[in-house]
CSV table of C-alpha atoms in Angstrom, one decimal:
chain,number,residue,atom,x,y,z
A,131,MET,CA,8.2,9.0,3.7
A,132,SER,CA,11.7,8.9,1.8
A,133,PHE,CA,11.5,12.8,1.0
A,134,THR,CA,9.7,15.9,2.5
A,135,THR,CA,6.4,17.0,1.5
A,136,ALA,CA,8.0,20.1,0.1
A,137,GLU,CA,10.0,18.0,-2.3
A,138,TYR,CA,7.1,16.1,-3.7
A,139,GLN,CA,5.3,19.3,-4.1
A,140,ASP,CA,8.1,20.8,-6.1
A,141,ARG,CA,8.0,17.6,-8.2
A,142,MET,CA,4.3,18.3,-8.6
A,143,ARG,CA,5.3,21.9,-9.8
A,144,LYS,CA,7.4,20.8,-12.5
A,145,THR,CA,5.1,18.3,-13.8
A,146,LYS,CA,2.4,20.6,-14.3
A,147,GLU,CA,4.6,23.0,-16.0
A,148,ARG,CA,5.1,20.4,-18.8
A,149,MET,CA,1.6,19.4,-18.7
A,150,ASP,CA,0.7,23.0,-19.2
A,151,ALA,CA,3.4,23.4,-22.1
A,152,GLN,CA,1.7,19.8,-23.9
A,153,GLY,CA,-1.9,21.3,-23.2
A,154,ILE,CA,-2.8,18.3,-20.9
A,155,GLU,CA,-5.1,19.2,-18.0
A,156,VAL,CA,-5.4,15.7,-16.6
A,157,LEU,CA,-2.5,13.3,-16.2
A,158,LEU,CA,-2.9,9.7,-15.8
A,159,ILE,CA,0.3,8.1,-14.3
A,160,THR,CA,0.6,4.4,-14.6
A,161,ASP,CA,4.3,3.9,-14.2
A,162,PRO,CA,5.0,2.9,-10.9
A,163,ALA,CA,8.4,4.9,-10.8
A,164,ASN,CA,6.4,8.0,-11.7
A,165,MET,CA,4.0,7.3,-8.8
A,166,ASN,CA,6.3,7.0,-6.6
A,167,TYR,CA,8.5,10.0,-7.6
A,168,LEU,CA,5.3,12.2,-7.1
A,169,THR,CA,3.9,10.7,-3.9
A,170,GLY,CA,6.1,8.1,-2.6
A,171,TYR,CA,3.8,5.2,-3.0
A,172,ASP,CA,6.0,2.0,-2.8
A,173,GLY,CA,4.3,-1.4,-3.0
A,174,TRP,CA,4.4,-4.5,-4.9
A,175,SER,CA,1.1,-3.9,-6.7
A,176,PHE,CA,2.0,-2.9,-10.1
A,177,TYR,CA,0.7,-6.4,-11.3
A,178,VAL,CA,-2.7,-4.9,-11.2
A,179,HIS,CA,-3.8,-1.8,-12.7
A,180,GLN,CA,-3.1,1.5,-10.6
A,181,LEU,CA,-2.5,4.9,-11.4
A,182,LEU,CA,-2.3,8.3,-10.1
A,183,ILE,CA,-4.5,11.3,-11.3
A,184,VAL,CA,-2.7,14.7,-11.5
A,185,ILE,CA,-5.2,17.6,-12.2
A,186,ILE,CA,-3.6,20.7,-13.3
A,187,ASP,CA,-5.7,23.0,-11.1
A,188,GLU,CA,-5.7,20.8,-8.2
A,189,ASP,CA,-3.2,20.6,-5.2
A,190,GLN,CA,-3.0,17.0,-4.6
A,191,PRO,CA,-3.1,14.1,-7.1
A,192,ILE,CA,-5.6,11.3,-6.6
A,193,TRP,CA,-4.3,7.6,-6.2
A,194,ILE,CA,-6.6,4.8,-7.7
A,195,GLY,CA,-5.8,1.1,-7.0
A,196,ARG,CA,-7.0,-2.1,-5.7
A,197,GLY,CA,-8.7,-2.3,-2.5
A,198,MET,CA,-6.1,-4.1,-0.5
A,199,ASP,CA,-3.5,-1.6,-1.4
A,200,ALA,CA,-5.3,1.4,-0.4
A,201,ASN,CA,-3.7,1.1,3.0
A,202,CYS,CA,-0.2,1.1,1.4
A,203,ALA,CA,-1.0,4.5,-0.1
A,204,LYS,CA,-2.0,5.6,3.1
A,205,ILE,CA,1.3,4.5,4.8
A,206,THR,CA,3.8,5.4,2.2
A,207,THR,CA,2.4,8.6,0.5
A,208,TRP,CA,1.9,12.3,1.4
A,209,LEU,CA,-1.6,12.2,0.0
A,210,TYR,CA,-4.7,13.2,2.2
A,211,HIS,CA,-6.6,9.9,2.6
A,212,ASP,CA,-9.7,11.3,0.8
A,213,ASN,CA,-7.4,11.5,-2.4
A,214,ILE,CA,-6.8,7.7,-2.0
A,215,ILE,CA,-9.5,5.8,-3.9
A,216,SER,CA,-9.7,2.0,-4.2
A,217,TYR,CA,-11.7,-0.3,-6.6
A,218,PRO,CA,-13.5,-3.4,-5.7
A,219,ASP,CA,-11.9,-6.6,-6.1
A,220,ALA,CA,-14.5,-7.6,-8.6
A,221,PHE,CA,-12.5,-5.5,-11.1
A,222,VAL,CA,-9.2,-7.5,-10.6
A,223,GLN,CA,-8.6,-9.6,-13.9
A,224,SER,CA,-12.2,-9.6,-14.8
A,225,ASP,CA,-13.8,-10.7,-18.2
A,226,THR,CA,-16.4,-7.9,-18.1
A,227,ASP,CA,-15.1,-5.1,-15.6
A,228,HIS,CA,-12.0,-3.4,-15.9
A,229,PRO,CA,-10.3,-0.8,-13.6
A,230,MET,CA,-10.1,1.9,-16.2
A,231,ASP,CA,-14.0,1.7,-16.4
A,232,PHE,CA,-13.7,2.7,-12.4
A,233,VAL,CA,-11.1,5.4,-13.3
A,234,ALA,CA,-13.4,6.9,-16.1
A,235,ASP,CA,-16.6,7.0,-13.7
A,236,ILE,CA,-14.4,8.8,-11.1
A,237,LEU,CA,-13.3,11.6,-13.6
A,238,MET,CA,-16.7,11.8,-14.6
A,239,GLN,CA,-18.0,12.5,-11.1
A,240,ILE,CA,-15.5,14.9,-10.3
A,241,GLY,CA,-16.1,16.9,-13.4
A,242,GLN,CA,-12.9,15.9,-15.5
A,243,ALA,CA,-14.6,14.1,-18.2
A,244,LYS,CA,-14.3,16.8,-20.9
A,245,ARG,CA,-10.8,17.7,-20.5
A,246,SER,CA,-7.5,17.0,-22.3
A,247,VAL,CA,-6.2,13.9,-21.0
A,248,GLY,CA,-2.6,12.7,-21.1
A,249,VAL,CA,-1.8,8.7,-20.7
A,250,GLU,CA,1.5,7.1,-20.8
A,251,MET,CA,0.8,5.3,-23.8
A,252,ASP,CA,4.3,3.6,-24.2
A,253,THR,CA,4.9,2.2,-20.6
A,254,TYR,CA,5.1,-1.5,-19.5
A,255,TYR,CA,1.8,-1.0,-17.3
A,256,PHE,CA,-0.4,0.8,-19.5
A,257,THR,CA,-2.1,-1.8,-21.8
A,258,ALA,CA,-4.1,-1.7,-25.1
A,259,LYS,CA,-7.4,-2.6,-23.2
A,260,CYS,CA,-6.4,0.3,-20.9
A,261,TYR,CA,-6.6,2.8,-23.6
A,262,GLU,CA,-9.6,1.2,-25.1
A,263,ARG,CA,-11.6,1.2,-21.8
A,264,LEU,CA,-10.8,4.6,-21.1
A,265,THR,CA,-11.7,6.3,-24.3
A,266,ASN,CA,-14.8,4.5,-24.2
A,267,GLY,CA,-15.7,5.6,-20.8
A,268,LEU,CA,-14.6,9.1,-21.4
A,269,PRO,CA,-16.0,9.8,-25.1
A,270,ASN,CA,-15.9,13.7,-24.6
A,271,ALA,CA,-12.4,13.7,-23.4
A,272,THR,CA,-9.4,14.6,-25.6
A,273,PHE,CA,-6.5,12.0,-25.1
A,274,ARG,CA,-3.0,13.0,-25.6
A,275,ASP,CA,0.1,10.8,-25.4
A,276,ALA,CA,2.1,11.7,-22.1
A,277,THR,CA,4.8,9.0,-22.3
A,278,LEU,CA,7.9,10.3,-20.5
A,279,LEU,CA,6.5,13.5,-19.4
A,280,VAL,CA,7.3,12.7,-15.6
A,281,ASN,CA,10.6,10.7,-16.6
A,282,TRP,CA,12.0,14.0,-18.0
A,283,VAL,CA,11.2,15.9,-14.8
A,284,ARG,CA,13.3,13.1,-13.1
A,285,LEU,CA,16.2,13.6,-15.2
A,286,ILE,CA,18.1,16.2,-12.7
A,287,LYS,CA,17.9,14.7,-9.3
A,288,SER,CA,18.0,16.4,-6.1
A,289,ASP,CA,20.8,16.3,-3.6
A,290,GLN,CA,18.5,13.5,-1.4
A,291,GLU,CA,18.0,11.3,-4.4
A,292,ILE,CA,22.0,11.6,-5.2
A,293,ALA,CA,22.6,10.5,-1.5
A,294,TYR,CA,20.3,7.5,-1.9
A,295,MET,CA,22.2,6.6,-5.2
A,296,LYS,CA,25.5,6.6,-3.2
A,297,LYS,CA,24.1,4.3,-0.8
A,298,ALA,CA,23.1,2.2,-3.5
A,299,ALA,CA,26.6,2.3,-5.0
A,300,LEU,CA,28.0,1.1,-1.5
A,301,ILE,CA,25.7,-2.0,-1.8
A,302,VAL,CA,26.8,-2.8,-5.2
A,303,GLU,CA,30.4,-2.6,-4.3
A,304,ARG,CA,29.8,-5.2,-1.9
A,305,ALA,CA,27.6,-7.5,-3.9
A,306,MET,CA,30.1,-7.4,-6.9
A,307,GLN,CA,32.8,-8.4,-4.5
A,308,GLU,CA,31.0,-11.2,-3.2
A,309,GLY,CA,30.2,-12.3,-6.6
A,310,ILE,CA,33.9,-12.2,-7.8
A,311,ASN,CA,35.1,-13.9,-4.7
A,312,GLY,CA,32.8,-16.8,-5.2
A,313,ILE,CA,33.8,-17.3,-8.7
A,314,GLN,CA,35.5,-20.7,-9.5
A,315,ALA,CA,35.7,-23.4,-11.9
A,316,GLY,CA,33.1,-26.0,-10.7
A,317,ILE,CA,30.7,-23.4,-8.8
A,318,ARG,CA,27.3,-23.3,-10.2
A,319,GLU,CA,26.0,-19.9,-11.5
A,320,CYS,CA,22.9,-20.0,-9.6
A,321,ASP,CA,25.2,-20.1,-6.2
A,322,ILE,CA,26.9,-17.0,-7.1
A,323,ALA,CA,23.7,-15.4,-8.0
A,324,ALA,CA,22.2,-16.4,-4.4
A,325,LYS,CA,25.4,-14.7,-2.8
A,326,VAL,CA,24.8,-11.6,-4.9
A,327,LEU,CA,21.1,-11.4,-4.1
A,328,HIS,CA,21.9,-12.0,-0.4
A,329,THR,CA,24.2,-8.9,-0.5
A,330,GLN,CA,22.0,-6.7,-2.5
A,331,VAL,CA,19.0,-7.2,0.1
A,332,ILE,CA,21.3,-7.3,3.5
A,333,GLY,CA,23.1,-4.0,2.3
A,334,THR,CA,25.3,-2.8,5.0
A,335,GLU,CA,25.4,-2.6,8.8
A,336,GLU,CA,24.0,0.9,8.5
A,337,PHE,CA,21.4,0.3,6.0
A,338,GLY,CA,19.7,-2.5,4.2
A,339,GLY,CA,19.0,-2.9,0.5
A,340,ASP,CA,15.8,-3.1,-1.6
A,341,TYR,CA,15.1,-5.6,-4.6
A,342,PRO,CA,16.7,-4.6,-7.8
A,343,SER,CA,14.7,-3.7,-10.8
A,344,ILE,CA,16.7,-6.1,-12.7
A,345,MET,CA,18.0,-9.6,-11.6
A,346,PRO,CA,21.8,-10.2,-11.5
A,347,LEU,CA,22.8,-10.8,-14.9
A,348,ILE,CA,25.8,-13.2,-14.8
A,349,PRO,CA,26.5,-14.9,-18.3
A,350,ALA,CA,29.7,-17.1,-18.5
A,351,GLY,CA,31.8,-18.6,-21.2
A,352,PRO,CA,30.1,-18.4,-25.0
A,353,LYS,CA,27.0,-16.8,-23.1
A,354,THR,CA,29.0,-13.7,-22.6
A,355,SER,CA,28.3,-12.8,-26.4
A,356,THR,CA,24.9,-11.5,-25.0
A,357,PRO,CA,24.4,-9.1,-22.4
A,358,HIS,CA,20.9,-10.0,-20.7
A,359,LEU,CA,21.2,-13.6,-19.5
A,360,THR,CA,20.7,-14.2,-15.7
A,361,TRP,CA,21.9,-17.3,-14.5
A,362,SER,CA,21.5,-21.2,-14.8
A,363,ASP,CA,22.5,-24.1,-12.9
A,364,ASP,CA,25.6,-24.6,-15.1
A,365,ARG,CA,28.9,-24.7,-13.7
A,366,PHE,CA,31.9,-22.4,-14.4
A,367,ARG,CA,34.4,-23.9,-16.3
A,368,GLU,CA,38.2,-23.2,-16.2
A,369,GLY,CA,38.9,-20.8,-19.0
A,370,ASP,CA,35.6,-19.1,-18.9
A,371,ALA,CA,35.0,-15.5,-19.0
A,372,VAL,CA,32.1,-14.3,-16.6
A,373,ILE,CA,30.4,-10.9,-16.9
A,374,MET,CA,28.3,-9.8,-13.9
A,375,GLU,CA,25.9,-6.8,-14.5
A,376,LEU,CA,24.6,-5.8,-11.1
A,377,THR,CA,22.9,-2.9,-9.0
A,378,GLY,CA,22.6,-1.8,-5.6
A,379,CYS,CA,19.2,-0.3,-4.4
A,380,TYR,CA,18.4,1.8,-1.8
A,381,LYS,CA,14.6,3.1,-1.4
A,382,ARG,CA,14.1,2.3,-5.0
A,383,TYR,CA,17.3,4.5,-6.1
A,384,HIS,CA,19.7,2.2,-8.1
A,385,SER,CA,23.6,2.4,-8.9
A,386,PRO,CA,24.3,-0.4,-11.6
A,387,LEU,CA,27.8,-1.5,-12.1
A,388,ALA,CA,29.3,-4.0,-14.7
A,389,ARG,CA,32.7,-6.1,-14.2
A,390,THR,CA,34.2,-9.0,-16.2
A,391,VAL,CA,36.2,-11.9,-14.5
A,392,SER,CA,38.1,-14.7,-16.3
A,393,ILE,CA,38.7,-18.1,-14.6
A,394,GLY,CA,42.3,-18.5,-14.9
A,395,GLN,CA,44.3,-16.6,-17.8
A,396,PRO,CA,42.2,-14.6,-20.3
A,397,SER,CA,42.7,-15.4,-23.9
A,398,ARG,CA,44.6,-12.9,-25.9
A,399,GLU,CA,41.6,-11.5,-27.5
A,400,LEU,CA,39.5,-11.0,-24.3
A,401,LYS,CA,42.7,-9.3,-22.8
A,402,ALA,CA,43.2,-7.0,-25.6
A,403,LEU,CA,39.4,-6.2,-25.8
A,404,SER,CA,39.3,-5.4,-22.1
A,405,GLU,CA,42.3,-2.9,-22.4
A,406,ILE,CA,40.5,-1.1,-25.4
A,407,VAL,CA,37.1,-0.8,-23.5
A,408,GLN,CA,38.8,0.3,-20.3
A,409,GLU,CA,40.6,3.1,-22.3
A,410,GLY,CA,37.3,4.2,-23.8
A,411,ILE,CA,35.6,4.3,-20.5
A,412,ALA,CA,38.1,6.1,-19.0
A,413,ALA,CA,38.3,8.7,-21.9
A,414,CYS,CA,34.5,9.2,-21.6
A,415,LEU,CA,34.5,9.9,-17.8
A,416,SER,CA,37.5,12.3,-18.4
A,417,GLY,CA,35.5,14.3,-21.0
A,418,ILE,CA,32.1,14.5,-19.1
A,419,ARG,CA,31.1,18.0,-18.1
A,420,PRO,CA,28.1,19.9,-17.8
A,421,GLY,CA,27.2,22.0,-21.1
A,422,ILE,CA,28.1,19.2,-23.5
A,423,ALA,CA,25.6,17.1,-25.2
A,424,CYS,CA,24.7,13.1,-24.7
A,425,GLY,CA,26.0,12.8,-28.2
A,426,GLU,CA,29.5,14.3,-27.7
A,427,VAL,CA,30.2,11.6,-25.0
A,428,GLU,CA,29.9,9.1,-27.6
A,429,GLU,CA,32.1,10.9,-30.0
A,430,ILE,CA,34.8,10.8,-27.1
A,431,TRP,CA,34.4,6.8,-27.0
A,432,LYS,CA,34.4,6.5,-31.1
A,433,LYS,CA,37.7,8.7,-31.2
A,434,THR,CA,39.2,6.9,-28.5
A,435,VAL,CA,38.4,3.2,-29.8
A,436,ALA,CA,38.9,4.1,-33.3
A,437,LYS,CA,42.4,2.7,-33.9
A,438,SER,CA,41.2,-0.9,-32.3
A,439,GLY,CA,38.6,-1.0,-35.4
A,440,ILE,CA,35.8,-1.6,-32.8
A,441,VAL,CA,32.5,-0.4,-33.8
A,442,LYS,CA,30.0,-0.4,-31.1
A,443,GLU,CA,26.3,-0.3,-32.5
A,444,SER,CA,24.4,0.0,-29.1
A,445,ARG,CA,24.2,3.2,-27.0
A,446,LEU,CA,26.8,3.7,-24.4
A,447,GLY,CA,24.4,4.5,-21.7
A,448,TYR,CA,21.1,6.0,-20.1
A,449,PRO,CA,19.8,7.8,-17.4
A,450,VAL,CA,19.3,5.8,-13.8
A,451,GLY,CA,17.9,6.5,-10.7
A,452,LEU,CA,14.4,5.7,-9.3
A,453,SER,CA,12.6,2.5,-10.8
A,454,TYR,CA,10.6,-0.6,-10.6
A,455,PRO,CA,11.0,-4.0,-12.5
A,456,PRO,CA,11.4,-4.8,-15.3
A,457,ASP,CA,14.1,-1.8,-15.9
A,458,TRP,CA,16.2,0.4,-13.9
A,459,GLY,CA,16.8,2.9,-16.9
A,460,GLU,CA,14.7,6.0,-16.9
A,461,HIS,CA,13.9,6.0,-21.0
A,462,THR,CA,14.7,9.5,-21.7
A,463,ALA,CA,18.4,10.7,-23.0
A,464,SER,CA,21.0,8.4,-24.3
A,465,LEU,CA,24.4,8.5,-24.5
A,466,ARG,CA,24.7,8.1,-28.3
A,467,ARG,CA,25.1,9.8,-31.5
A,468,GLY,CA,22.9,12.6,-32.4
A,469,ASP,CA,21.4,12.9,-28.6
A,470,LYS,CA,21.3,16.5,-28.1
A,471,THR,CA,20.3,16.6,-24.5
A,472,ILE,CA,22.7,18.7,-22.8
A,473,LEU,CA,24.4,17.4,-19.6
A,474,LYS,CA,23.5,19.4,-16.4
A,475,PRO,CA,24.7,19.0,-12.7
A,476,ASN,CA,23.1,16.0,-10.7
A,477,MET,CA,22.1,14.3,-13.8
A,478,ALA,CA,22.9,10.5,-13.2
A,479,PHE,CA,23.8,7.9,-16.0
A,480,HIS,CA,24.7,4.3,-16.4
A,481,LEU,CA,27.7,4.3,-18.7
A,482,ILE,CA,28.1,0.8,-20.3
A,483,PRO,CA,30.4,0.2,-23.1
A,484,GLY,CA,30.0,-3.3,-23.4
A,485,ILE,CA,31.1,-5.1,-26.3
A,486,TRP,CA,29.8,-8.7,-27.4
A,487,ASN,CA,31.2,-10.5,-30.2
A,488,ASP,CA,30.1,-13.9,-31.7
A,489,ASP,CA,31.4,-16.0,-28.9
A,490,TYR,CA,32.5,-13.7,-26.1
A,491,GLY,CA,32.3,-10.4,-24.8
A,492,PHE,CA,33.6,-7.8,-22.4
A,493,GLU,CA,31.4,-5.4,-19.9
A,494,VAL,CA,32.7,-2.7,-17.4
A,495,SER,CA,30.6,-0.1,-16.4
A,496,GLU,CA,30.1,2.8,-14.0
A,497,THR,CA,27.3,4.8,-12.7
A,498,PHE,CA,28.2,8.5,-12.6
A,499,ARG,CA,26.8,11.9,-11.6
A,500,VAL,CA,27.3,15.2,-13.5
A,501,THR,CA,28.9,17.7,-11.2
A,502,GLU,CA,29.4,21.3,-11.6
A,503,THR,CA,32.9,20.6,-13.4
A,504,GLY,CA,32.7,17.2,-14.5
A,505,CYS,CA,31.6,13.8,-13.2
A,506,GLU,CA,31.9,11.6,-10.2
A,507,THR,CA,31.6,7.9,-10.4
A,508,LEU,CA,29.2,6.5,-7.5
A,509,ALA,CA,31.0,3.5,-7.0
A,510,ASN,CA,34.7,2.8,-6.2
A,511,PHE,CA,35.5,-0.6,-7.6
A,512,PRO,CA,38.6,-1.8,-9.8
A,513,ARG,CA,37.8,-1.8,-13.7
A,514,ALA,CA,40.3,-4.1,-14.7
A,515,LEU,CA,39.4,-7.8,-15.9
A,516,ALA,CA,39.4,-9.8,-12.9
A,517,ILE,CA,41.7,-13.1,-13.0
A,518,LYS,CA,40.9,-15.6,-10.8
A,519,ASP,CA,43.3,-18.6,-10.1
A,520,ASN,CA,42.4,-22.1,-11.5
A,521,VAL,CA,41.4,-23.6,-7.9
A,522,SER,CA,38.6,-25.7,-8.8
A,523,ALA,CA,35.4,-26.4,-6.6
A,524,ASP,CA,36.7,-30.0,-6.0
A,525,ASN,CA,39.9,-28.7,-4.9
A,526,ILE,CA,38.5,-26.0,-2.4
A,527,LYS,CA,37.1,-28.5,-0.3
A,528,ALA,CA,40.7,-30.0,0.3
A,529,LEU,CA,42.2,-26.7,1.2
């Protein structure tokens, strides 16, 4: 297991405290990151229905999933094998039977059918059909929305979690350098993506990497006007700006990082924008400390860049750590105006003040940990706009 049984039990205790405060007696967890957080469960099985049942007056949760995945639960979790229950494969993508029918039946058998049941209503993995079948199968239960209940417990990391994120940061440093080294006019975007992905997985000589929750984002040229493009087989061109937003991942813990490259000398507009954004992110990192609210970080940014006239509509950042596809964010606090969440030591955020204009953009980001007196960035990588020479792919062969 990635953590001691004692740490998992402490996470369970904190989760039950939140359950009690919200009047929830039975919590059904479908978010795979939350399942991992409480038990260690780690398998590529989230494409079928699976869940964790946390009962407020029971010591261990119950895992329910597809039959062929039960041994994964036995291998990766701290649960007793009696608490690992699998449904028959006839329930998988069936027109008549649904895994939540099976779950409802189990809850009835163990005397939990008339209790207050919390479900993660707004997650990627809990569908409208799931809710319909559960409510039909448990007509005497009272259902409550427990979205983000466990996510808020995850907000403050343990020292071991931070150690895993620092390993992920070492991986992303290597992946970013590999990407920047390979970018040249004439090279295909997909070839750079392949180099980055290889580095993300191979990790370092001391430890390997895991698959990232988000694929490498590598928009180039006019595509830098939008942040969430991956790659194509287009070739980079002289004069292109290229944004790379990547992550390292170790034991499912992430440390994202974004940087921008110019193939050849950058335009005057891109150079000016890069300097403004770098000034803003540096000011934010200098001002972050425990005790201030997330919204105050946005105020630092706003005051720093005010003279430039730049207005950033999107948030500045969000918590990161343990995650599964399709996102590496934790979906709780945000570094944006009005968020009153107080920063505390061992919270970890991805600070990403990207600016995307109509035909070009610039990104630089840092994953940071709040310390006792300020913050520390997890990666160590130059923030300046990287400028590559104008050697084309055709000429490289002749060198």
